[in-house]
CSV table of C-alpha atoms and ligand atoms in Angstrom, one decimal:
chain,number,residue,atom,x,y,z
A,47,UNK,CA,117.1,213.4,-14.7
A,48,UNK,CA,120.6,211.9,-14.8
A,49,UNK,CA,123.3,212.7,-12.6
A,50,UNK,CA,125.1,214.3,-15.5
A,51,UNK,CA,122.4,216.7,-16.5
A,52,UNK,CA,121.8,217.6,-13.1
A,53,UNK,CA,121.8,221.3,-12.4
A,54,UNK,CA,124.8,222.4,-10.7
A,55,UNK,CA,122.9,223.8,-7.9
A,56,UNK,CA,120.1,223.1,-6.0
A,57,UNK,CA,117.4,225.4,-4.8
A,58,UNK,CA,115.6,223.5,-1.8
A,59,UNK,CA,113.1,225.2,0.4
A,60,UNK,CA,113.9,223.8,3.7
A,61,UNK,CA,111.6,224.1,7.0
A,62,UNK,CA,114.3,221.8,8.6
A,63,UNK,CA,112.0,221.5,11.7
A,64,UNK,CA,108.3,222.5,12.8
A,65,UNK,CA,108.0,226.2,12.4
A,66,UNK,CA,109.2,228.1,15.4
A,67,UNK,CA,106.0,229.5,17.2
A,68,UNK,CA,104.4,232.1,16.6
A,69,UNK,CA,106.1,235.7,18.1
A,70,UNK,CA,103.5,237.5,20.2
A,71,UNK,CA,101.7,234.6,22.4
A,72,UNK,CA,103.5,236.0,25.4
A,73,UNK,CA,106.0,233.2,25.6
A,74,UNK,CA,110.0,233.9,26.4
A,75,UNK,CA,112.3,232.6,23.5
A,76,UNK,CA,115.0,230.9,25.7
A,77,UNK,CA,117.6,230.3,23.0
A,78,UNK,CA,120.1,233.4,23.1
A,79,UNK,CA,120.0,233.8,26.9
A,80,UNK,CA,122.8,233.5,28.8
A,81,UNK,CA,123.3,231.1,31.6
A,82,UNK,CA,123.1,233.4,34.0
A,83,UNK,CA,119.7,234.7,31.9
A,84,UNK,CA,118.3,231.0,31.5
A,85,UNK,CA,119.0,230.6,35.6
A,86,UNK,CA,116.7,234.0,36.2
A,87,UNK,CA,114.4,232.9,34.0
A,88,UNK,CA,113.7,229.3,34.9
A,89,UNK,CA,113.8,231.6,38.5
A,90,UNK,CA,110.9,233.6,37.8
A,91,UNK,CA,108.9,230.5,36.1
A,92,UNK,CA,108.8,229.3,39.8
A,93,UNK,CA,111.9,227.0,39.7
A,94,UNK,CA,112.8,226.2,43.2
A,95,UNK,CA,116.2,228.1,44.1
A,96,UNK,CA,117.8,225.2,44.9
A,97,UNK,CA,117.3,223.3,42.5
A,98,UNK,CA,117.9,226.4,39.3
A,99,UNK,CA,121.7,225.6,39.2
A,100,UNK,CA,120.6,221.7,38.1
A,101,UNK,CA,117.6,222.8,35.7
A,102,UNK,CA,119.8,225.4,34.1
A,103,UNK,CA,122.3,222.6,33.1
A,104,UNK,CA,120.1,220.5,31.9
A,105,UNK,CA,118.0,223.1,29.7
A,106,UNK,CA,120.9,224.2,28.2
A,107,UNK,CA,121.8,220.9,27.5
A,108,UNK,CA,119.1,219.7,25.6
A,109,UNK,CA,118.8,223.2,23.5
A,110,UNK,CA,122.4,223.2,22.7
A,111,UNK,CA,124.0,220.1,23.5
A,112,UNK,CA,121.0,217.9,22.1
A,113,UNK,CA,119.3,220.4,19.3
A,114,UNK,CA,116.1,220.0,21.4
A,115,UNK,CA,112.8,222.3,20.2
A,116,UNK,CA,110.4,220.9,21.9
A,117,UNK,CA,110.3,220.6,26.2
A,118,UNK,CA,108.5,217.1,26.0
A,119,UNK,CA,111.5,215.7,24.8
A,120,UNK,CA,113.2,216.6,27.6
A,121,UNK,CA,113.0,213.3,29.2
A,122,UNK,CA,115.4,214.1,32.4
A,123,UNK,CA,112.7,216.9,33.2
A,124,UNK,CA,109.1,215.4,35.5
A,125,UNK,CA,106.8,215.9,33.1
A,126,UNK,CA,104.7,218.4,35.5
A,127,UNK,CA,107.8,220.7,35.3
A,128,UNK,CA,108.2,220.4,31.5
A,129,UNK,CA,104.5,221.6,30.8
A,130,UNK,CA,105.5,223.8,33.2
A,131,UNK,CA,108.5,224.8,30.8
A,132,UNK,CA,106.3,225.4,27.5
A,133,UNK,CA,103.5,227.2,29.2
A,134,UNK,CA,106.2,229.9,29.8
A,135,UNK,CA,109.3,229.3,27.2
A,136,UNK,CA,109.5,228.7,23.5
A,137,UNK,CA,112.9,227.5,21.8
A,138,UNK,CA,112.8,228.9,18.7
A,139,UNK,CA,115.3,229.4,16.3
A,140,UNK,CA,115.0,231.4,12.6
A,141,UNK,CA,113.3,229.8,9.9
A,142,UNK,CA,115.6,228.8,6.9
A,143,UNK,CA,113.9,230.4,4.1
A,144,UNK,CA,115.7,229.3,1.5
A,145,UNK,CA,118.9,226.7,0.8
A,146,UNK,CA,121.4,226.8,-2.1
A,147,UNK,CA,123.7,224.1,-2.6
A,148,UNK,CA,126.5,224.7,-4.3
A,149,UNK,CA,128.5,222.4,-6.8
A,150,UNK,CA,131.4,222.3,-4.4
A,151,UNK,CA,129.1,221.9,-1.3
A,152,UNK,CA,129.2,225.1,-0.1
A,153,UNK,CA,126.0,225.4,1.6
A,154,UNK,CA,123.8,229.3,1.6
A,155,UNK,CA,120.8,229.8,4.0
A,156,UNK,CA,118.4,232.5,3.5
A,157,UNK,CA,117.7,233.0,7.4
A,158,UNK,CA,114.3,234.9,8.1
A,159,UNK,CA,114.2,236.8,11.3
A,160,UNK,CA,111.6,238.5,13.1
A,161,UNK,CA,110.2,241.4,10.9
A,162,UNK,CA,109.8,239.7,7.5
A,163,UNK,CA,113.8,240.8,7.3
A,164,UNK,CA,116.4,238.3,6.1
A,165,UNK,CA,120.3,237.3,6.4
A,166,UNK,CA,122.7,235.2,5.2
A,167,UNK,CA,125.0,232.2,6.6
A,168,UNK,CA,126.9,229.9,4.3
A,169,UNK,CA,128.7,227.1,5.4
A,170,UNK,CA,131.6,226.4,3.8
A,171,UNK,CA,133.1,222.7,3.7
A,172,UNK,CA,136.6,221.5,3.7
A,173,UNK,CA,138.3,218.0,4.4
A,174,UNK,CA,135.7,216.4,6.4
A,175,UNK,CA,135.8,219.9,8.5
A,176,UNK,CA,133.9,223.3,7.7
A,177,UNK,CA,133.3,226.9,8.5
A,178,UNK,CA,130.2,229.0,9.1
A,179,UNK,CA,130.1,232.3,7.9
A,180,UNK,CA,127.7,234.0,10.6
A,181,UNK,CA,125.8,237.4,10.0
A,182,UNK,CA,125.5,239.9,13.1
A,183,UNK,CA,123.4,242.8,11.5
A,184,UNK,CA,121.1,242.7,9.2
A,185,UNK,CA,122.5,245.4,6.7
A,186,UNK,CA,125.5,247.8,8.0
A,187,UNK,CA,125.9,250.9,8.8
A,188,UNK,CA,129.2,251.2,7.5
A,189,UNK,CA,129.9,252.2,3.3
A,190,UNK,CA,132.6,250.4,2.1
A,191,UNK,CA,132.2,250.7,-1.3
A,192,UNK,CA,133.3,247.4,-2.7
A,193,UNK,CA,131.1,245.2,-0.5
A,194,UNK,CA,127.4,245.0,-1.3
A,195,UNK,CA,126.1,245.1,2.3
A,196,UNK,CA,127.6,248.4,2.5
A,197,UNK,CA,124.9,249.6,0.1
A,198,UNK,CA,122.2,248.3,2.3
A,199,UNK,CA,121.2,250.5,5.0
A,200,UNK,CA,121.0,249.2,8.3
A,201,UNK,CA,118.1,248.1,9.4
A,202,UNK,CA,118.8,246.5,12.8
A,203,UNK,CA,120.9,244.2,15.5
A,204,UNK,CA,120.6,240.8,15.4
A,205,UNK,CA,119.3,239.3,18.7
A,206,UNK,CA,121.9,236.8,20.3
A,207,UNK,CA,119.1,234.4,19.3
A,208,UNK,CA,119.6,235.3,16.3
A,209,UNK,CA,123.5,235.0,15.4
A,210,UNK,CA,123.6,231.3,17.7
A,211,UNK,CA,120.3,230.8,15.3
A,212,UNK,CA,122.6,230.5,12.6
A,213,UNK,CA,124.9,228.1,14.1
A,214,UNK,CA,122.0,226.0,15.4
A,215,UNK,CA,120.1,226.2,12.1
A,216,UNK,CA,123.3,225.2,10.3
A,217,UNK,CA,123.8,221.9,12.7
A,218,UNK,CA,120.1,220.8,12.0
A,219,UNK,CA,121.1,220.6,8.3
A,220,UNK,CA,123.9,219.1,8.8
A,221,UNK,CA,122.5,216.8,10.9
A,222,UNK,CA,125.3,217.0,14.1
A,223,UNK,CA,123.2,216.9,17.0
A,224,UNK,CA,125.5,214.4,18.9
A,225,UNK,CA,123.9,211.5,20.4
A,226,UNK,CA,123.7,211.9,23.9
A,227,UNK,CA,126.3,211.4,26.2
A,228,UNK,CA,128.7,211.8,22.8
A,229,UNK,CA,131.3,215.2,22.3
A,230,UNK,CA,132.8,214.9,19.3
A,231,UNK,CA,136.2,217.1,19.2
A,232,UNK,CA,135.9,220.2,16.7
A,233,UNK,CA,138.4,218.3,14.4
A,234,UNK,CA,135.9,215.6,13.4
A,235,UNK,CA,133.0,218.1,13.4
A,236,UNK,CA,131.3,219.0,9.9
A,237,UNK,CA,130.9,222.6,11.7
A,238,UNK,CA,134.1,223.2,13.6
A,239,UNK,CA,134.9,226.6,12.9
A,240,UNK,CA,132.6,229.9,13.3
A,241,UNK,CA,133.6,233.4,11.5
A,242,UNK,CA,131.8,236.7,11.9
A,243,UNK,CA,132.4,237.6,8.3
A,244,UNK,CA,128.8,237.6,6.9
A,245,UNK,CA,126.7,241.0,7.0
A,246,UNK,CA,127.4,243.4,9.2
A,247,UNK,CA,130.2,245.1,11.5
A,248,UNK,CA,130.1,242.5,15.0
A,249,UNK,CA,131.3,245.2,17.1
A,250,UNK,CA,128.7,247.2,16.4
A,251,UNK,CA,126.4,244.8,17.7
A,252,UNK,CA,128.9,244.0,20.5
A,253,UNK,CA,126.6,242.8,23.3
A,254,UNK,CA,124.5,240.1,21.4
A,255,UNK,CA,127.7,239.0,19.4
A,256,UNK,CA,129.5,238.3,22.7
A,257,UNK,CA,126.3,236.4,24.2
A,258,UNK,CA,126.0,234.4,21.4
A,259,UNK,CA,129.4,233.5,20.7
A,260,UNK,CA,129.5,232.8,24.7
A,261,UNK,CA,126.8,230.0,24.4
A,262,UNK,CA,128.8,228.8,20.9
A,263,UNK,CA,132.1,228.1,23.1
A,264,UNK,CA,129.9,227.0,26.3
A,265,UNK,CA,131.5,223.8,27.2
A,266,UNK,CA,128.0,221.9,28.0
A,267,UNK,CA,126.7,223.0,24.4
A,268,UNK,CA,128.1,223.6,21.4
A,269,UNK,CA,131.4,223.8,23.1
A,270,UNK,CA,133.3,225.5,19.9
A,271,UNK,CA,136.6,226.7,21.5
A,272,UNK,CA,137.4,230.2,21.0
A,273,UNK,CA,140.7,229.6,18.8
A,274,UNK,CA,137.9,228.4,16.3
A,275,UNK,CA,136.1,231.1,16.3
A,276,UNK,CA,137.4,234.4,14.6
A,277,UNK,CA,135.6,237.7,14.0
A,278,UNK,CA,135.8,240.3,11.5
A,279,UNK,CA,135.6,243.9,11.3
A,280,UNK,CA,136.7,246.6,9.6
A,281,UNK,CA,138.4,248.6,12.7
A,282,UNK,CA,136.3,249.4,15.7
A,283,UNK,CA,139.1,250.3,17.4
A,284,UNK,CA,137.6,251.1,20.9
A,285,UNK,CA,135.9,247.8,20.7
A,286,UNK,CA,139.2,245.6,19.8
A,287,UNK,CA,140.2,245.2,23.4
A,288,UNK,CA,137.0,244.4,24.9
A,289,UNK,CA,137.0,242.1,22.1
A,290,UNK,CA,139.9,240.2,23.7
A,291,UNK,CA,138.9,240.5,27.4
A,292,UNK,CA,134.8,240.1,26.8
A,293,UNK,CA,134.8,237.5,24.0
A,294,UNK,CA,138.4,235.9,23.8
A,295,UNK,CA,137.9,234.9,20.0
A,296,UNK,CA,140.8,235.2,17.1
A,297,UNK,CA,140.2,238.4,15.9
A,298,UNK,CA,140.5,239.5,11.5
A,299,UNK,CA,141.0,242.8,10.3
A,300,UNK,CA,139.5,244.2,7.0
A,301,UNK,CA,142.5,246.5,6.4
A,302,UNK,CA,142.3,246.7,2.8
A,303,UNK,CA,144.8,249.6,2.0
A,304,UNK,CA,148.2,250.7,3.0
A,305,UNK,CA,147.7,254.0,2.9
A,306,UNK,CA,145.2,256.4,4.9
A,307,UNK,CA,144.2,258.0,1.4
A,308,UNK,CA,143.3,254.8,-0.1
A,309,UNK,CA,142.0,253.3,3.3
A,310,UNK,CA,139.5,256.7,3.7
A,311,UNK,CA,137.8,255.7,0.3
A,312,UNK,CA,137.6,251.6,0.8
A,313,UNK,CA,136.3,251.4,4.5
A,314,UNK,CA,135.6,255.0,5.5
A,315,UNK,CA,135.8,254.1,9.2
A,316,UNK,CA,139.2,254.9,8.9
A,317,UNK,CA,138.4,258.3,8.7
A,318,UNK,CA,137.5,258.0,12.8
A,319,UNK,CA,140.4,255.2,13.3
A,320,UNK,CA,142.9,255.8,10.9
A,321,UNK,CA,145.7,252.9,9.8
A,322,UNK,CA,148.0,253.6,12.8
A,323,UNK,CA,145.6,254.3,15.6
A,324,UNK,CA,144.1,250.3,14.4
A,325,UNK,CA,147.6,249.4,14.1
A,326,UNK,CA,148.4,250.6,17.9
A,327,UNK,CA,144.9,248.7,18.9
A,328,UNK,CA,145.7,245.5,17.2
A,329,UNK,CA,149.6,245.2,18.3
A,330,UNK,CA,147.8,245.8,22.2
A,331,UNK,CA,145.5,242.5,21.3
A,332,UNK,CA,146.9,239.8,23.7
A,333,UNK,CA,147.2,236.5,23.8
A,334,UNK,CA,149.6,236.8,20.8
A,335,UNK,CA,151.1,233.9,19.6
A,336,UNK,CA,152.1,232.2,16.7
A,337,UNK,CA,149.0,230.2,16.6
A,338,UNK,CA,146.9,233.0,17.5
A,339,UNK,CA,147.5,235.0,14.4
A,340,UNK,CA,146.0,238.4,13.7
A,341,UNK,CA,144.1,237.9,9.8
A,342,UNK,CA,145.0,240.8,7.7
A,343,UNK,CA,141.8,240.7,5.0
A,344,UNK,CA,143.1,242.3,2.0
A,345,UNK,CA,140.7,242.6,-1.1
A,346,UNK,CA,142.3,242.6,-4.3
A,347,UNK,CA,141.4,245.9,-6.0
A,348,UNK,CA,142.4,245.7,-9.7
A,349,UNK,CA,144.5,248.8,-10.0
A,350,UNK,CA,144.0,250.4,-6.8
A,351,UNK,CA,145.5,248.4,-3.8
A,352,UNK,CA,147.4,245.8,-5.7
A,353,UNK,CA,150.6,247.4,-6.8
A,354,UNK,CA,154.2,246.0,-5.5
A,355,UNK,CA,154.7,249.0,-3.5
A,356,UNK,CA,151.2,248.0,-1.4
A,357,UNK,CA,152.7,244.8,-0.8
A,358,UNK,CA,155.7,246.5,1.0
A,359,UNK,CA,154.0,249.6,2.5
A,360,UNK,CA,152.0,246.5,4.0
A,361,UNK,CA,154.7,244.3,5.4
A,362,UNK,CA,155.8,247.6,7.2
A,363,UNK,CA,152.8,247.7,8.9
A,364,UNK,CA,152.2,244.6,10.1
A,365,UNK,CA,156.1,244.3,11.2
A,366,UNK,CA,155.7,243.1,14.8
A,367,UNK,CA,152.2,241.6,15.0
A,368,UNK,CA,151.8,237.7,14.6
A,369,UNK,CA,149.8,238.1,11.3
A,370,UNK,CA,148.6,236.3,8.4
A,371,UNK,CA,147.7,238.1,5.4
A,372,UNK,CA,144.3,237.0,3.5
A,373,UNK,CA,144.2,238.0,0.0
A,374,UNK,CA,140.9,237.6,-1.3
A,375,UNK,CA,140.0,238.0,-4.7
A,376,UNK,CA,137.4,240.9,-5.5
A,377,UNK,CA,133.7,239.3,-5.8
A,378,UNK,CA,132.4,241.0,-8.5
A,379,UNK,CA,128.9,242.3,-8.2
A,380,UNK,CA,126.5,243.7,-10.7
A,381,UNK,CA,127.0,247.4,-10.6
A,382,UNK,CA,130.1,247.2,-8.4
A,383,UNK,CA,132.8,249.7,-9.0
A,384,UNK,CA,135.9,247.9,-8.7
A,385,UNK,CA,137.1,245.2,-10.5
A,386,UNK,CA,139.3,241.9,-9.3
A,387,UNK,CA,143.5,241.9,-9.9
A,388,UNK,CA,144.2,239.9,-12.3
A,389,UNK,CA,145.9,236.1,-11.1
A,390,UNK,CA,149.5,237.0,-12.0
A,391,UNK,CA,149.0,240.1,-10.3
A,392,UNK,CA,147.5,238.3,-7.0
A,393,UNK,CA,150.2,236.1,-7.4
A,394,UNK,CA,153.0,238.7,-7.2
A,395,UNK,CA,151.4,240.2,-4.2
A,396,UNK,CA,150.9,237.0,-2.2
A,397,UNK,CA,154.8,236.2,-3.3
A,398,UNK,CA,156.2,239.1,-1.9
A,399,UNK,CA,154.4,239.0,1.9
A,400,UNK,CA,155.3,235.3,2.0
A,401,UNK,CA,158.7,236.2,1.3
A,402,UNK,CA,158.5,238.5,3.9
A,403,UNK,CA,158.1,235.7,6.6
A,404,UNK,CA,154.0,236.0,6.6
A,405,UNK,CA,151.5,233.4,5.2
A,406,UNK,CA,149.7,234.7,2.4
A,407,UNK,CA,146.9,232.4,1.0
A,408,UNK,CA,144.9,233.8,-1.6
A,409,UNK,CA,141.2,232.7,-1.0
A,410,UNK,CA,139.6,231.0,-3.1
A,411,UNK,CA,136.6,231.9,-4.3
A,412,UNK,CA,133.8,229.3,-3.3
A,413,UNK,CA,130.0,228.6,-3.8
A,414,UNK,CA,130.5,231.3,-7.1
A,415,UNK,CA,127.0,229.6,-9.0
A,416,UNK,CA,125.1,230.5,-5.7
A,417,UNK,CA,126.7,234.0,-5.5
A,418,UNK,CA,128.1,233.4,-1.9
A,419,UNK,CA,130.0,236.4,-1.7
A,420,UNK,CA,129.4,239.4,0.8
A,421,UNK,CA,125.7,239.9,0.8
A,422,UNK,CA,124.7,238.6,-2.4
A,423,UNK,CA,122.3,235.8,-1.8
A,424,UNK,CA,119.5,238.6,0.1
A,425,UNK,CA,119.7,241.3,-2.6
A,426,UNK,CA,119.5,238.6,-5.7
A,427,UNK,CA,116.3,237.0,-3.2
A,428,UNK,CA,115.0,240.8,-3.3
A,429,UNK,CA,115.4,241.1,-7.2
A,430,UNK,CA,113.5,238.0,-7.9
A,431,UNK,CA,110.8,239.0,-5.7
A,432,UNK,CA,110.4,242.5,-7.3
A,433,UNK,CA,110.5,240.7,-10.6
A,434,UNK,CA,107.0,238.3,-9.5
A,435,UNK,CA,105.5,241.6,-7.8
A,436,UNK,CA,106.6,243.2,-11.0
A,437,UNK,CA,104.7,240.6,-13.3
A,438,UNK,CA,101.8,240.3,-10.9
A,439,UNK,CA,100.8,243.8,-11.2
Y,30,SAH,N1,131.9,244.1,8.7
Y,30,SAH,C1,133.0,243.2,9.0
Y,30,SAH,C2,132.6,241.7,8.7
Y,30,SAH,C3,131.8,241.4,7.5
Y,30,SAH,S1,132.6,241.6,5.9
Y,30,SAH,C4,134.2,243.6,8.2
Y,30,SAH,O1,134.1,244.5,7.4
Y,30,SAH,O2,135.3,243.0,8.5
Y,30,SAH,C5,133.6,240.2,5.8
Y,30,SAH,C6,134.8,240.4,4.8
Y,30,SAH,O3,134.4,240.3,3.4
Y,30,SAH,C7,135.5,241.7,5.0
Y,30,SAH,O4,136.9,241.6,5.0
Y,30,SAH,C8,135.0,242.5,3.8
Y,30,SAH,O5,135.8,243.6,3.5
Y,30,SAH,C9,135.0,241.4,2.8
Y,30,SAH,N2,134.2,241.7,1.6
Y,30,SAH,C10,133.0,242.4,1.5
Y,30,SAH,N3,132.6,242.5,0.2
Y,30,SAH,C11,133.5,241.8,-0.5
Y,30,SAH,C12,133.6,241.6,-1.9
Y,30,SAH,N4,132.7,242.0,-2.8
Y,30,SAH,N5,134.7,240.9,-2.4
Y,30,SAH,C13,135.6,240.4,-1.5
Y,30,SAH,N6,135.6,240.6,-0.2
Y,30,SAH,C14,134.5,241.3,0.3
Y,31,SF4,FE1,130.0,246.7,6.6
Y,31,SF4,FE2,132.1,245.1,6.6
Y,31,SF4,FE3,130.7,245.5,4.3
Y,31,SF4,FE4,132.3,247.4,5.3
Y,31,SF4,S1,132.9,245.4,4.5
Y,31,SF4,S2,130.1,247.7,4.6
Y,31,SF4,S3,132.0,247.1,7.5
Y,31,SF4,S4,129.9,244.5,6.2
């Protein structure tokens, strides 16, 4: 086939690595663990304590710094103590079920976890840099009515293993594992920015989010900093501080509507935390500064959160708070009972918050032919395998 009648996307089944091991042969997964977690666990393997502050480092290295799977390629280890290390410890990471390539190189992974469930990351690419889209739950408990997770139910919490997985799975296919002794700065990486905007609400799984983002900004690993990490959710308000003072990330808000009536119907957790209560947590969010923006996620709802007076009702609430606004075009969805503004209409909107002194880029849609949108790739996954199941029986 010729470049020119090459299909636009490309459906690859990708085992980037050997398959992790198997769950259930007693073995500890060691990816996910803190330091702290990785120091008692190399502990209770018998490591002497003297030496557990050394092995930690250099374990940690070699998973995260390295992309290591496998102990006897841990060459700075005796090799007594690195049999010692796989008779006890696995590093395992999800398996990367399926890959969809995009014509405009955004990349999708179907991630399966533990459980025969599955989740989404897509990496999105942009001048030489590019962002990770990271899920924390698998489904959500939440019922926002324009987003397609929110019609899954939830059915759990992603391990820390689990969210770093993604990262970790993301660098393999890639390929940036550095070459030892190499730390390239996040502006030259392909992955240099993380955001916990796939499925799920992060502060609902606020322990395992904070672990894993931990080992993402962990200086001898993946050493993201935290001003390239931002995380997403829809207004958790008690959480929004320990956000700050746990996890230290950039922080987005899915806020959606400028009025509680509106806001009650398009992320009912409003109903708990309504606008100003989320406003009072979000102006108490330190480390303000001008680079340190709040994001301001604002669907465009054709008809029903997109008028002129939104745009103003808006601007008064964010008065105060060093915000950007993020207007993102509606990702329509089969079934889905909203449809997108129109582009003169998203245009208008965008104008008058910019002229209010507040960037307003409207995002642009990517990876549309591999339906990269909000939950999207799993459910279309599900309907083609209820279509073979359907034409097996
Ligand atoms: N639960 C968190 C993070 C995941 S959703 C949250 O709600 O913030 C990430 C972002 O995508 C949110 O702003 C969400 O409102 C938005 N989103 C979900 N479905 C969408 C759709 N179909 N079109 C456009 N944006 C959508
Ligand atoms: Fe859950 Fe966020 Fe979707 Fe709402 S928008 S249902 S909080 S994932």
């Amino acid at each position: 086939m010729t470049a020119a009648t090459a299909p636009i996307t490309q459906d690859v089944l990708t085992i980037p690595r050997k398959a992790p091991p198997k769950a259930g042969d007693g073995r500890v997964n060691l990816v996910g663990l803190t330091r702290d977690g990785l120091r008692a666990a190399l502990l209770e393997a018998g490591t002497p304590e003297r030496q557990a502050n050394m092995r930690t480092s250099q374990v940690w290295q070699w998973i995260y710094q390295k992309g290591v799977r496998d102990f006897a390629a841990m060459t700075s280890l005796a090799k007594d103590y690195r049999a010692l290390l796989s008779a006890r410890f696995v590093i395992a990471v999800p398996e990367v079920a399926r890959r969809q390539v995009s014509s405009d190189g955004t990349r999708k992974y179907l991630v399966r976890i533990d459980g025969g469930h599955e989740v989404e990351a897509v990496y999105i690419p942009e001048d030489g840099r590019g962002t990770l889209c990271v899920s924390s739950q698998v489904g959500c408990t939440l019922t926002c009515p324009f987003c397609h997770t929110g019609t899954q139910k939830l059915v759990r919490n992603l391990t820390a293993a689990e969210i770093v997985g993604q990262i970790m799975v993301a660098r393999d296919d890639l390929g940036e594992w550095p070459a030892p002794g190499r730390h390239p700065k996040d502006e030259t990486r392909l992955l240099s920015n993380i955001v916990l905007m796939g499925m799920g609400e992060p502060l609902y799984n606020f322990g395992n989010v904070r672990d894993a983002m931990k080992i993402a900004m962990d200086g001898e690993g993946i050493s993201l900093s935290r001003r390239r990490i931002t995380l997403s959710t829809s207004g958790v308000v008690p959480q929004i501080a320990r956000t700050a003072g746990e996890i230290g990330c950039l922080l987005a808000v899915s806020f959606h509507a400028t009025t509680d009536e509106v806001r009650d119907r398009l992320v009912p957790i409003n109903r708990r935390w309504p606008i100003a209560t989320l406003l009072d947590a979000l102006r108490a969010y330190p480390k303000l500064s001008n680079s340190e923006r709040i994001t301001f996620e604002y669907v465009m709802l054709d008809g029903v959160n997109d008028s002129d007076e939104d745009a103003y009702r808006l601007i008064e609430h964010i008065r105060g708070i060093p915000a950007k606004v993020n207007l993102i075009p509606f990702n329509e969805w089969p079934g889905a009972p909203y449809k997108r503004s129109g582009d003169a209409r998203i245009r208008r909107f965008a104008d008058i918050i910019h002229k209010a002194g507040y960037a307003s880029p409207v995002r642009t849609p990517r990876g549309e032919d591999i339906m990269a949108a909000c939950g999207q790739l799993k459910s279309a996954s599900e309907r083609a395998r209820k279509a073979v199941r359907r034409g097996a029986s």
